[in-house]
mmCIF file of C-alpha atoms and ligand atoms in Angstrom:
data_model
loop_
_atom_site.group_PDB
_atom_site.id
_atom_site.type_symbol
_atom_site.label_atom_id
_atom_site.label_comp_id
_atom_site.label_asym_id
_atom_site.label_seq_id
_atom_site.Cartn_x
_atom_site.Cartn_y
_atom_site.Cartn_z
ATOM 1 C CA MET A 18 29.424 10.251 -6.290
ATOM 2 C CA ILE A 19 26.560 9.486 -3.708
ATOM 3 C CA ASP A 20 26.996 5.146 -2.636
ATOM 4 C CA PRO A 21 24.090 3.579 -1.363
ATOM 5 C CA TRP A 22 25.902 1.199 0.941
ATOM 6 C CA GLY A 23 27.954 3.255 2.005
ATOM 7 C CA SER A 24 27.718 6.071 4.186
ATOM 8 C CA SER A 25 29.399 9.291 3.938
ATOM 9 C CA SER A 26 28.113 13.776 5.573
ATOM 10 C CA LEU A 27 25.872 14.740 2.592
ATOM 11 C CA ASP A 28 25.771 18.221 1.209
ATOM 12 C CA TYR A 29 22.024 18.661 0.030
ATOM 13 C CA GLU A 30 22.455 21.798 -1.989
ATOM 14 C CA ARG A 31 25.009 20.860 -4.029
ATOM 15 C CA LEU A 32 22.770 17.085 -4.446
ATOM 16 C CA VAL A 33 19.941 19.291 -5.799
ATOM 17 C CA GLN A 34 22.312 21.052 -8.032
ATOM 18 C CA GLN A 35 24.218 18.666 -9.183
ATOM 19 C CA PHE A 36 22.164 15.858 -9.578
ATOM 20 C CA GLY A 37 19.296 17.305 -10.814
ATOM 21 C CA ILE A 38 17.130 17.219 -8.037
ATOM 22 C CA LYS A 39 14.770 20.127 -8.042
ATOM 23 C CA PRO A 40 13.709 21.532 -4.736
ATOM 24 C CA PHE A 41 10.948 20.619 -2.454
ATOM 25 C CA LYS A 42 9.943 23.473 -1.126
ATOM 26 C CA ASP A 43 7.907 25.077 -4.881
ATOM 27 C CA MET A 44 5.781 22.415 -4.494
ATOM 28 C CA VAL A 45 4.060 22.422 -0.778
ATOM 29 C CA ASN A 46 1.586 25.298 -1.382
ATOM 30 C CA ASP A 47 0.546 23.001 -4.533
ATOM 31 C CA LEU A 48 -0.436 20.741 -1.467
ATOM 32 C CA GLU A 49 -3.565 21.434 0.574
ATOM 33 C CA THR A 50 -2.400 19.427 3.885
ATOM 34 C CA PRO A 51 1.002 19.148 3.631
ATOM 35 C CA HIS A 52 3.005 16.473 5.752
ATOM 36 C CA TRP A 53 4.813 19.139 7.590
ATOM 37 C CA LEU A 54 7.960 16.856 6.532
ATOM 38 C CA MET A 55 7.720 19.133 4.187
ATOM 39 C CA ARG A 56 6.913 21.903 5.193
ATOM 40 C CA ARG A 57 9.750 22.398 7.677
ATOM 41 C CA GLY A 58 11.706 21.746 4.681
ATOM 42 C CA ILE A 59 12.918 18.475 6.341
ATOM 43 C CA ILE A 60 12.213 16.898 2.486
ATOM 44 C CA PHE A 61 14.178 19.278 0.703
ATOM 45 C CA GLY A 62 14.067 17.671 -3.082
ATOM 46 C CA GLN A 63 12.006 15.471 -6.162
ATOM 47 C CA ARG A 64 12.079 14.782 -9.287
ATOM 48 C CA ASP A 65 8.627 15.362 -11.657
ATOM 49 C CA TYR A 66 6.178 15.283 -8.148
ATOM 50 C CA GLY A 67 4.118 17.423 -10.409
ATOM 51 C CA ARG A 68 2.632 13.950 -11.479
ATOM 52 C CA ILE A 69 2.336 12.801 -7.816
ATOM 53 C CA LEU A 70 1.068 16.285 -7.051
ATOM 54 C CA LYS A 71 -1.684 16.042 -10.176
ATOM 55 C CA ALA A 72 -3.021 12.520 -9.329
ATOM 56 C CA ILE A 73 -3.580 13.649 -5.549
ATOM 57 C CA ARG A 74 -5.837 16.881 -6.258
ATOM 58 C CA GLU A 75 -7.654 14.129 -9.141
ATOM 59 C CA LYS A 76 -7.691 11.775 -6.922
ATOM 60 C CA LYS A 77 -6.335 9.678 -9.378
ATOM 61 C CA ASP A 78 -4.614 6.241 -9.463
ATOM 62 C CA PHE A 79 -1.094 6.328 -8.054
ATOM 63 C CA ALA A 80 1.365 4.329 -6.418
ATOM 64 C CA VAL A 81 4.085 5.099 -3.791
ATOM 65 C CA VAL A 82 6.507 2.746 -2.805
ATOM 66 C CA THR A 83 9.692 2.558 -0.717
ATOM 67 C CA GLY A 84 11.225 -0.663 0.934
ATOM 68 C CA MET A 85 13.067 -1.475 3.414
ATOM 69 C CA MET A 86 16.810 -3.220 3.521
ATOM 70 C CA PRO A 87 16.534 -6.025 6.558
ATOM 71 C CA SER A 88 19.760 -6.013 8.527
ATOM 72 C CA GLY A 89 20.316 -4.222 12.151
ATOM 73 C CA LYS A 90 17.691 -2.069 14.274
ATOM 74 C CA MET A 91 15.347 0.429 12.973
ATOM 75 C CA HIS A 92 15.761 4.070 14.579
ATOM 76 C CA ILE A 93 14.764 6.724 15.637
ATOM 77 C CA GLY A 94 14.843 8.406 12.185
ATOM 78 C CA HIS A 95 13.519 5.815 10.727
ATOM 79 C CA LYS A 96 9.912 6.979 12.030
ATOM 80 C CA MET A 97 10.481 9.953 9.023
ATOM 81 C CA ILE A 98 9.907 7.056 6.187
ATOM 82 C CA VAL A 99 6.789 5.453 8.386
ATOM 83 C CA ASP A 100 5.175 9.285 8.738
ATOM 84 C CA GLN A 101 5.405 9.623 5.237
ATOM 85 C CA LEU A 102 3.700 6.177 4.275
ATOM 86 C CA VAL A 103 0.523 7.142 6.802
ATOM 87 C CA TRP A 104 -0.041 10.986 4.698
ATOM 88 C CA TYR A 105 0.258 9.544 1.592
ATOM 89 C CA ASP A 106 -1.910 6.460 2.765
ATOM 90 C CA ASP A 107 -4.084 9.512 3.385
ATOM 91 C CA HIS A 108 -3.964 11.495 0.365
ATOM 92 C CA GLY A 109 -5.756 7.276 -1.586
ATOM 93 C CA ALA A 110 -1.584 5.989 -2.355
ATOM 94 C CA ASP A 111 -1.273 2.300 -3.359
ATOM 95 C CA ILE A 112 0.905 1.463 -1.282
ATOM 96 C CA TYR A 113 3.610 -0.791 -2.299
ATOM 97 C CA ILE A 114 6.708 -1.940 1.129
ATOM 98 C CA PRO A 115 9.787 -3.993 -0.455
ATOM 99 C CA ILE A 116 11.514 -5.922 2.678
ATOM 100 C CA ALA A 117 15.237 -5.859 0.839
ATOM 101 C CA ASP A 118 15.868 -9.680 2.074
ATOM 102 C CA MET A 119 17.620 -10.217 -1.158
ATOM 103 C CA GLU A 120 19.666 -6.693 -1.663
ATOM 104 C CA SER A 121 20.742 -7.472 2.558
ATOM 105 C CA TYR A 122 22.024 -10.843 1.932
ATOM 106 C CA SER A 123 23.385 -10.364 -1.114
ATOM 107 C CA ALA A 124 25.445 -6.359 0.136
ATOM 108 C CA ARG A 125 25.909 -7.216 4.092
ATOM 109 C CA GLY A 126 24.750 -11.065 3.922
ATOM 110 C CA VAL A 127 22.055 -11.579 6.014
ATOM 111 C CA ASP A 128 20.486 -14.806 5.476
ATOM 112 C CA PHE A 129 16.462 -15.434 4.819
ATOM 113 C CA GLU A 130 15.356 -16.533 7.525
ATOM 114 C CA THR A 131 17.138 -13.208 9.498
ATOM 115 C CA ALA A 132 15.755 -11.239 7.663
ATOM 116 C CA LYS A 133 12.173 -12.333 7.710
ATOM 117 C CA GLU A 134 12.880 -12.350 11.500
ATOM 118 C CA LEU A 135 13.784 -8.899 11.504
ATOM 119 C CA ALA A 136 11.485 -7.792 8.403
ATOM 120 C CA ILE A 137 8.731 -9.275 11.735
ATOM 121 C CA ASN A 138 9.913 -7.614 14.881
ATOM 122 C CA GLU A 139 11.173 -4.670 13.603
ATOM 123 C CA TYR A 140 10.535 -3.205 10.832
ATOM 124 C CA ILE A 141 6.972 -4.456 10.466
ATOM 125 C CA THR A 142 6.274 -3.959 14.281
ATOM 126 C CA ASN A 143 7.592 -0.377 14.494
ATOM 127 C CA TYR A 144 5.546 0.681 11.214
ATOM 128 C CA LEU A 145 2.400 -1.270 12.410
ATOM 129 C CA ALA A 146 2.961 1.257 16.492
ATOM 130 C CA LEU A 147 4.023 4.148 13.504
ATOM 131 C CA GLY A 148 -0.307 4.256 12.491
ATOM 132 C CA LEU A 149 0.406 2.755 9.462
ATOM 133 C CA ASN A 150 -2.160 -0.114 8.728
ATOM 134 C CA LEU A 151 -0.352 -2.597 6.601
ATOM 135 C CA GLU A 152 -3.764 -4.809 7.449
ATOM 136 C CA LYS A 153 -5.320 -2.189 4.423
ATOM 137 C CA LYS A 154 -6.119 -3.647 0.763
ATOM 138 C CA ASN A 155 -4.598 -0.773 -0.703
ATOM 139 C CA ILE A 156 -1.106 -1.322 1.445
ATOM 140 C CA HIS A 157 1.103 -4.796 -0.133
ATOM 141 C CA VAL A 158 3.928 -5.646 2.241
ATOM 142 C CA TYR A 159 7.058 -8.548 0.892
ATOM 143 C CA LEU A 160 9.664 -9.702 0.911
ATOM 144 C CA GLN A 161 11.682 -9.541 -2.583
ATOM 145 C CA SER A 162 12.085 -13.216 -2.396
ATOM 146 C CA LYS A 163 8.974 -14.427 -1.941
ATOM 147 C CA ASN A 164 7.800 -11.957 -5.040
ATOM 148 C CA PRO A 165 8.252 -13.732 -9.014
ATOM 149 C CA ALA A 166 6.357 -10.920 -10.146
ATOM 150 C CA VAL A 167 9.535 -8.683 -9.477
ATOM 151 C CA GLU A 168 11.613 -10.989 -9.637
ATOM 152 C CA ASP A 169 10.036 -11.684 -13.185
ATOM 153 C CA LEU A 170 10.491 -8.488 -13.936
ATOM 154 C CA ALA A 171 13.659 -7.571 -12.521
ATOM 155 C CA TYR A 172 15.683 -10.737 -15.122
ATOM 156 C CA ILE A 173 13.670 -9.002 -18.034
ATOM 157 C CA LEU A 174 14.638 -5.433 -17.277
ATOM 158 C CA GLY A 175 18.074 -6.419 -16.928
ATOM 159 C CA LYS A 176 18.213 -7.592 -20.224
ATOM 160 C CA ARG A 177 18.214 -3.635 -21.170
ATOM 161 C CA VAL A 178 21.389 -2.333 -18.664
ATOM 162 C CA ASN A 179 25.462 -3.871 -18.667
ATOM 163 C CA PHE A 180 28.267 -4.177 -16.329
ATOM 164 C CA ASN A 181 29.919 -0.903 -17.643
ATOM 165 C CA GLU A 182 26.839 0.648 -16.757
ATOM 166 C CA MET A 183 26.620 -0.574 -13.473
ATOM 167 C CA LYS A 184 30.400 0.162 -12.447
ATOM 168 C CA ALA A 185 29.771 3.713 -13.157
ATOM 169 C CA ILE A 186 26.470 4.254 -11.271
ATOM 170 C CA TYR A 187 28.093 1.664 -8.663
ATOM 171 C CA GLY A 188 31.466 1.474 -8.561
ATOM 172 C CA PHE A 189 31.226 -2.181 -9.097
ATOM 173 C CA ASN A 190 34.653 -3.957 -10.209
ATOM 174 C CA GLY A 191 35.169 -7.611 -11.020
ATOM 175 C CA SER A 192 35.743 -8.223 -7.860
ATOM 176 C CA THR A 193 32.127 -7.450 -6.169
ATOM 177 C CA ASN A 194 29.279 -10.994 -5.819
ATOM 178 C CA ILE A 195 26.735 -10.684 -8.891
ATOM 179 C CA ALA A 196 24.148 -10.758 -6.107
ATOM 180 C CA HIS A 197 24.916 -7.607 -5.222
ATOM 181 C CA MET A 198 25.602 -7.364 -9.186
ATOM 182 C CA TYR A 199 21.756 -7.661 -9.634
ATOM 183 C CA ALA A 200 20.644 -6.223 -6.506
ATOM 184 C CA PRO A 201 19.554 -2.394 -7.739
ATOM 185 C CA LEU A 202 17.010 -4.716 -10.827
ATOM 186 C CA ILE A 203 15.515 -5.655 -7.850
ATOM 187 C CA GLN A 204 14.760 -2.925 -6.415
ATOM 188 C CA VAL A 205 14.036 -1.910 -10.214
ATOM 189 C CA ALA A 206 11.415 -3.768 -10.293
ATOM 190 C CA ASP A 207 9.965 -2.932 -6.589
ATOM 191 C CA ILE A 208 9.332 -0.046 -8.085
ATOM 192 C CA LEU A 209 7.830 -0.996 -11.990
ATOM 193 C CA HIS A 210 6.076 -3.541 -10.953
ATOM 194 C CA PRO A 211 3.155 -1.428 -10.029
ATOM 195 C CA GLN A 212 2.633 0.017 -13.276
ATOM 196 C CA LEU A 213 2.297 -3.919 -14.983
ATOM 197 C CA GLU A 214 -1.260 -4.769 -15.951
ATOM 198 C CA GLU A 215 -1.652 -7.505 -13.640
ATOM 199 C CA PHE A 216 -1.802 -4.220 -10.928
ATOM 200 C CA GLY A 217 -3.527 -1.865 -12.314
ATOM 201 C CA GLY A 218 -1.236 -0.731 -14.685
ATOM 202 C CA PRO A 219 0.463 3.126 -15.081
ATOM 203 C CA LYS A 220 0.409 5.354 -13.033
ATOM 204 C CA PRO A 221 2.537 8.015 -11.610
ATOM 205 C CA THR A 222 4.369 6.652 -8.266
ATOM 206 C CA VAL A 223 6.557 8.391 -6.277
ATOM 207 C CA VAL A 224 9.854 6.579 -4.752
ATOM 208 C CA PRO A 225 9.861 8.546 -1.028
ATOM 209 C CA VAL A 226 13.844 7.809 0.532
ATOM 210 C CA GLY A 227 16.708 8.709 1.730
ATOM 211 C CA VAL A 228 18.922 11.277 -0.953
ATOM 212 C CA ASP A 229 21.199 7.346 -0.309
ATOM 213 C CA GLN A 230 19.033 6.122 -2.810
ATOM 214 C CA ASP A 231 18.856 8.413 -5.595
ATOM 215 C CA PRO A 232 21.733 5.950 -7.902
ATOM 216 C CA HIS A 233 18.719 4.267 -7.113
ATOM 217 C CA ILE A 234 16.352 6.047 -8.450
ATOM 218 C CA ARG A 235 17.977 8.113 -11.825
ATOM 219 C CA LEU A 236 18.903 3.657 -12.858
ATOM 220 C CA THR A 237 15.225 2.983 -12.279
ATOM 221 C CA ARG A 238 13.020 6.364 -14.300
ATOM 222 C CA ASP A 239 16.432 5.415 -17.455
ATOM 223 C CA ILE A 240 15.529 1.442 -17.554
ATOM 224 C CA SER A 241 12.109 2.806 -17.802
ATOM 225 C CA ASP A 242 12.268 4.789 -20.103
ATOM 226 C CA ARG A 243 14.154 1.803 -22.601
ATOM 227 C CA PHE A 244 10.720 -0.434 -21.492
ATOM 228 C CA LYS A 245 9.066 2.249 -22.372
ATOM 229 C CA SER A 246 7.205 0.758 -25.906
ATOM 230 C CA GLN A 247 6.831 -2.519 -23.991
ATOM 231 C CA PHE A 248 4.992 -1.741 -20.692
ATOM 232 C CA HIS A 249 4.359 1.861 -20.780
ATOM 233 C CA PHE A 250 5.588 2.596 -17.772
ATOM 234 C CA ILE A 251 5.509 6.195 -16.458
ATOM 235 C CA SER A 252 8.888 7.287 -15.597
ATOM 236 C CA PRO A 253 8.616 7.329 -10.898
ATOM 237 C CA SER A 254 8.418 10.213 -8.985
ATOM 238 C CA SER A 255 11.214 10.398 -5.619
ATOM 239 C CA THR A 256 11.127 12.616 -3.146
ATOM 240 C CA TYR A 257 13.945 13.467 -0.899
ATOM 241 C CA HIS A 258 14.680 13.953 2.776
ATOM 242 C CA ARG A 259 17.323 14.932 5.703
ATOM 243 C CA PHE A 260 18.740 12.577 7.414
ATOM 244 C CA ILE A 261 18.347 12.470 10.994
ATOM 245 C CA THR A 262 22.308 13.415 12.411
ATOM 246 C CA GLY A 263 23.044 10.649 15.632
ATOM 247 C CA LEU A 264 23.148 11.478 19.171
ATOM 248 C CA THR A 265 27.353 12.734 18.709
ATOM 249 C CA GLY A 266 26.769 14.820 15.825
ATOM 250 C CA GLY A 267 27.645 12.662 13.019
ATOM 251 C CA LYS A 268 25.107 10.382 11.141
ATOM 252 C CA MET A 269 22.221 8.323 13.442
ATOM 253 C CA SER A 270 23.548 4.442 12.869
ATOM 254 C CA SER A 271 22.104 1.912 13.720
ATOM 255 C CA SER A 272 25.346 0.268 13.502
ATOM 256 C CA LYS A 273 26.914 2.816 16.063
ATOM 257 C CA PRO A 274 24.192 2.577 18.961
ATOM 258 C CA LYS A 275 26.108 4.832 20.773
ATOM 259 C CA THR A 276 24.815 7.192 17.999
ATOM 260 C CA ALA A 277 21.085 6.521 18.081
ATOM 261 C CA ILE A 278 17.980 6.379 19.812
ATOM 262 C CA PHE A 279 16.488 2.800 18.648
ATOM 263 C CA LEU A 280 12.370 2.160 18.759
ATOM 264 C CA SER A 281 13.394 -0.824 20.182
ATOM 265 C CA ASP A 282 14.448 1.023 24.085
ATOM 266 C CA SER A 283 12.902 1.498 26.545
ATOM 267 C CA PRO A 284 11.097 4.824 27.307
ATOM 268 C CA GLU A 285 13.520 5.324 29.998
ATOM 269 C CA VAL A 286 16.958 4.497 28.095
ATOM 270 C CA ALA A 287 15.175 7.017 24.761
ATOM 271 C CA LYS A 288 14.744 9.446 27.450
ATOM 272 C CA ASN A 289 18.689 8.351 29.337
ATOM 273 C CA LYS A 290 19.894 9.254 25.398
ATOM 274 C CA ILE A 291 18.341 12.253 24.870
ATOM 275 C CA LYS A 292 20.650 13.999 27.394
ATOM 276 C CA THR A 293 24.137 13.333 26.465
ATOM 277 C CA ALA A 294 22.623 14.409 23.062
ATOM 278 C CA LYS A 295 24.865 17.585 20.872
ATOM 279 C CA THR A 296 23.678 21.334 21.479
ATOM 280 C CA GLY A 297 24.084 23.925 20.297
ATOM 281 C CA GLY A 298 24.671 25.856 23.240
ATOM 282 C CA ARG A 299 27.545 28.168 23.454
ATOM 283 C CA GLU A 300 30.468 27.582 26.085
ATOM 284 C CA SER A 301 28.623 29.454 29.044
ATOM 285 C CA LEU A 302 25.570 30.137 30.120
ATOM 286 C CA GLN A 303 26.877 33.815 29.770
ATOM 287 C CA GLU A 304 27.825 33.093 26.158
ATOM 288 C CA GLN A 305 24.630 31.976 25.437
ATOM 289 C CA LYS A 306 22.619 35.332 26.831
ATOM 290 C CA GLU A 307 25.329 37.565 25.257
ATOM 291 C CA LEU A 308 24.847 35.491 21.713
ATOM 292 C CA GLY A 309 21.953 32.696 21.610
ATOM 293 C CA GLY A 310 21.942 28.855 20.141
ATOM 294 C CA VAL A 311 22.381 27.809 17.381
ATOM 295 C CA PRO A 312 19.579 25.329 16.686
ATOM 296 C CA GLU A 313 19.846 25.162 13.270
ATOM 297 C CA ASP A 314 23.368 23.027 14.745
ATOM 298 C CA CYS A 315 22.034 20.836 17.433
ATOM 299 C CA VAL A 316 20.368 17.469 17.734
ATOM 300 C CA ILE A 317 17.648 18.250 20.500
ATOM 301 C CA TYR A 318 16.758 20.678 17.254
ATOM 302 C CA GLU A 319 16.312 18.464 15.421
ATOM 303 C CA MET A 320 14.180 15.967 17.321
ATOM 304 C CA LEU A 321 11.488 18.727 18.115
ATOM 305 C CA LEU A 322 11.824 19.093 14.409
ATOM 306 C CA TYR A 323 11.364 16.463 12.430
ATOM 307 C CA HIS A 324 8.947 13.822 15.311
ATOM 308 C CA LEU A 325 8.167 15.904 18.677
ATOM 309 C CA ILE A 326 6.016 18.886 18.002
ATOM 310 C CA ASP A 327 2.849 19.044 15.802
ATOM 311 C CA SER A 328 2.361 22.002 16.181
ATOM 312 C CA ASP A 329 4.425 25.432 13.827
ATOM 313 C CA LYS A 330 3.532 27.577 15.582
ATOM 314 C CA GLU A 331 5.457 26.173 18.682
ATOM 315 C CA LEU A 332 8.554 25.035 17.512
ATOM 316 C CA THR A 333 8.865 28.361 15.820
ATOM 317 C CA GLU A 334 8.398 29.858 19.306
ATOM 318 C CA ILE A 335 11.468 27.684 20.809
ATOM 319 C CA TYR A 336 13.862 28.490 17.919
ATOM 320 C CA HIS A 337 13.374 31.771 18.319
ATOM 321 C CA ASN A 338 13.757 31.713 22.597
ATOM 322 C CA CYS A 339 17.245 29.637 21.731
ATOM 323 C CA LYS A 340 18.214 32.766 19.196
ATOM 324 C CA ASN A 341 18.316 35.498 21.235
ATOM 325 C CA GLY A 342 19.206 33.725 24.324
ATOM 326 C CA THR A 343 15.983 33.282 26.524
ATOM 327 C CA ILE A 344 15.869 29.838 26.618
ATOM 328 C CA MET A 345 19.664 27.495 27.630
ATOM 329 C CA CYS A 346 20.250 23.949 26.787
ATOM 330 C CA GLY A 347 19.636 22.565 30.350
ATOM 331 C CA GLU A 348 15.874 23.396 30.581
ATOM 332 C CA CYS A 349 15.463 22.805 26.573
ATOM 333 C CA LYS A 350 16.745 19.787 27.349
ATOM 334 C CA ASN A 351 14.819 18.122 29.956
ATOM 335 C CA SER A 352 11.802 19.205 28.292
ATOM 336 C CA THR A 353 12.571 17.695 24.964
ATOM 337 C CA ALA A 354 13.466 15.036 27.069
ATOM 338 C CA GLU A 355 9.890 14.736 28.910
ATOM 339 C CA HIS A 356 8.117 14.532 25.200
ATOM 340 C CA LEU A 357 10.401 11.880 24.452
ATOM 341 C CA LEU A 358 9.246 9.581 27.023
ATOM 342 C CA LYS A 359 5.878 10.569 26.687
ATOM 343 C CA PHE A 360 6.184 9.486 22.799
ATOM 344 C CA PHE A 361 8.008 6.299 23.874
ATOM 345 C CA GLU A 362 6.297 5.357 26.795
ATOM 346 C CA GLU A 363 2.941 5.757 24.286
ATOM 347 C CA PHE A 364 5.161 4.013 21.474
ATOM 348 C CA SER A 365 6.079 0.695 23.898
ATOM 349 C CA LYS A 366 2.399 -0.049 24.291
ATOM 350 C CA LYS A 367 1.653 0.329 20.380
ATOM 351 C CA ARG A 368 4.328 -2.289 19.964
ATOM 352 C CA GLU A 369 3.054 -4.699 22.757
ATOM 353 C CA LYS A 370 -0.284 -4.547 20.620
ATOM 354 C CA ALA A 371 1.501 -4.373 17.234
ATOM 355 C CA LYS A 372 3.048 -7.930 17.946
ATOM 356 C CA LYS A 373 0.691 -10.080 17.529
ATOM 357 C CA ILE A 374 -0.677 -8.821 14.239
ATOM 358 C CA ALA A 375 2.621 -8.113 12.311
ATOM 359 C CA VAL A 376 3.618 -12.067 12.568
ATOM 360 C CA ASN A 377 0.166 -12.952 10.130
ATOM 361 C CA ILE A 378 0.847 -9.819 7.283
ATOM 362 C CA LEU A 379 3.166 -10.896 5.187
ATOM 363 C CA ASP A 380 0.885 -14.104 5.199
ATOM 364 C CA LYS A 381 -2.048 -11.822 4.798
HETATM 365 N N1 LIG B 427 17.922 -0.797 -0.692
HETATM 366 C C1 LIG B 427 16.886 0.793 -0.360
HETATM 367 C C2 LIG B 427 18.082 0.012 1.454
HETATM 368 O O1 LIG B 427 18.814 0.493 1.658
HETATM 369 C C3 LIG B 427 15.474 -0.887 0.294
HETATM 370 C C4 LIG B 427 14.608 -0.966 -1.206
HETATM 371 C C5 LIG B 427 14.786 -2.198 -1.856
HETATM 372 C C6 LIG B 427 14.133 -0.035 -2.190
HETATM 373 N N2 LIG B 427 14.148 -1.739 -2.346
HETATM 374 C C7 LIG B 427 13.596 -0.462 -2.675
HETATM 375 C C8 LIG B 427 13.954 1.935 -1.941
HETATM 376 C C9 LIG B 427 11.895 0.154 -3.613
HETATM 377 C C10 LIG B 427 13.136 2.776 -2.343
HETATM 378 C C11 LIG B 427 11.828 1.911 -2.857
HETATM 379 O O2 LIG B 427 16.963 0.257 2.123
HETATM 380 FE FE1 LIG B 428 19.559 23.668 21.526
HETATM 381 FE FE2 LIG B 428 18.020 24.337 22.985
HETATM 382 FE FE3 LIG B 428 20.338 24.689 23.587
HETATM 383 FE FE4 LIG B 428 18.898 25.751 21.630
HETATM 384 S S1 LIG B 428 18.477 25.836 23.777
HETATM 385 S S2 LIG B 428 20.584 24.745 21.379
HETATM 386 S S3 LIG B 428 17.250 23.758 20.748
HETATM 387 S S4 LIG B 428 19.109 22.780 23.033
#
């Protein structure tokens, strides 16, 4: 079982086979301008992405929905979602960004006031600073608890979902609180509401997420079928990206500060943190010269791959130089730290500007 509120290390290949997620790489060549996260295999899986390809190609309406649970600080891994949203905005999507304050209340005990503050000062600020123009008309950011269309739809959909089903999907039991049991239905409504008549009617919709969210996606797709005759929903598509590795080698997690580079870190702090990261280097320089490093198993390389190097050519060079033992980890770490420093110097300026805009986004 994949538990969206827990954490476990995941074997992506197995997930693809076991849960019927299809590989994304088959889609990459059909896109004229695939995102680097797509080209580089970081987005590894999809369901029904063909519909989205077609909408992009034929310049038809389509929606993107991806939410965030306001429960802590954003780390650099969260940047991946925003990077994708910027790409979808460039490709003509209608974008919906629910802030899951009902979910964080029921599953994490975060009160609504705190959630709203986090939403503005962390999420909305960072999204703006990462280049997503939330002031645009096609981009809709909302708090779940303040969106009657979503709440009404969730209630309506709840009529055809029962406890046994929720138990089987999420492992809920007799002592799970009822608000928590209801939270997934709110998320289902987040994903389906852009297809209601008042939001322009049925349209292909894609939900880009980490694979921990797949239980919600499967539930949404099932429920959309059950209500097909009433709402004419098109079953939503999804994509899945890999998680970024934490500095210590496990998962990067906001609740374990030692593992994470936060988007609100100062440039110096970010730079010093990356220097502590686990590499794919060998025991000794001698050994590394002979055998080469293991970039596949290196947090430094991953940072370059996911975030810091635009050019595929430059990245390939680093990969080969690592593999054949011509660069050593010390040097590689230092140059990555410089890249990161530069990124954060620019980003922290953008964050300052974004703060002023962020306070108005929820009321736009
Ligand atoms: N459950 C998601 C999380 O834990 C947040 C979320 C809420 C979401 N609504 C959504 C994700 C709709 C994708 C689509 O972060
Ligand atoms: Fe990682 Fe660079 Fe060392 Fe290779 S040389 S293992 S990419 S730090």
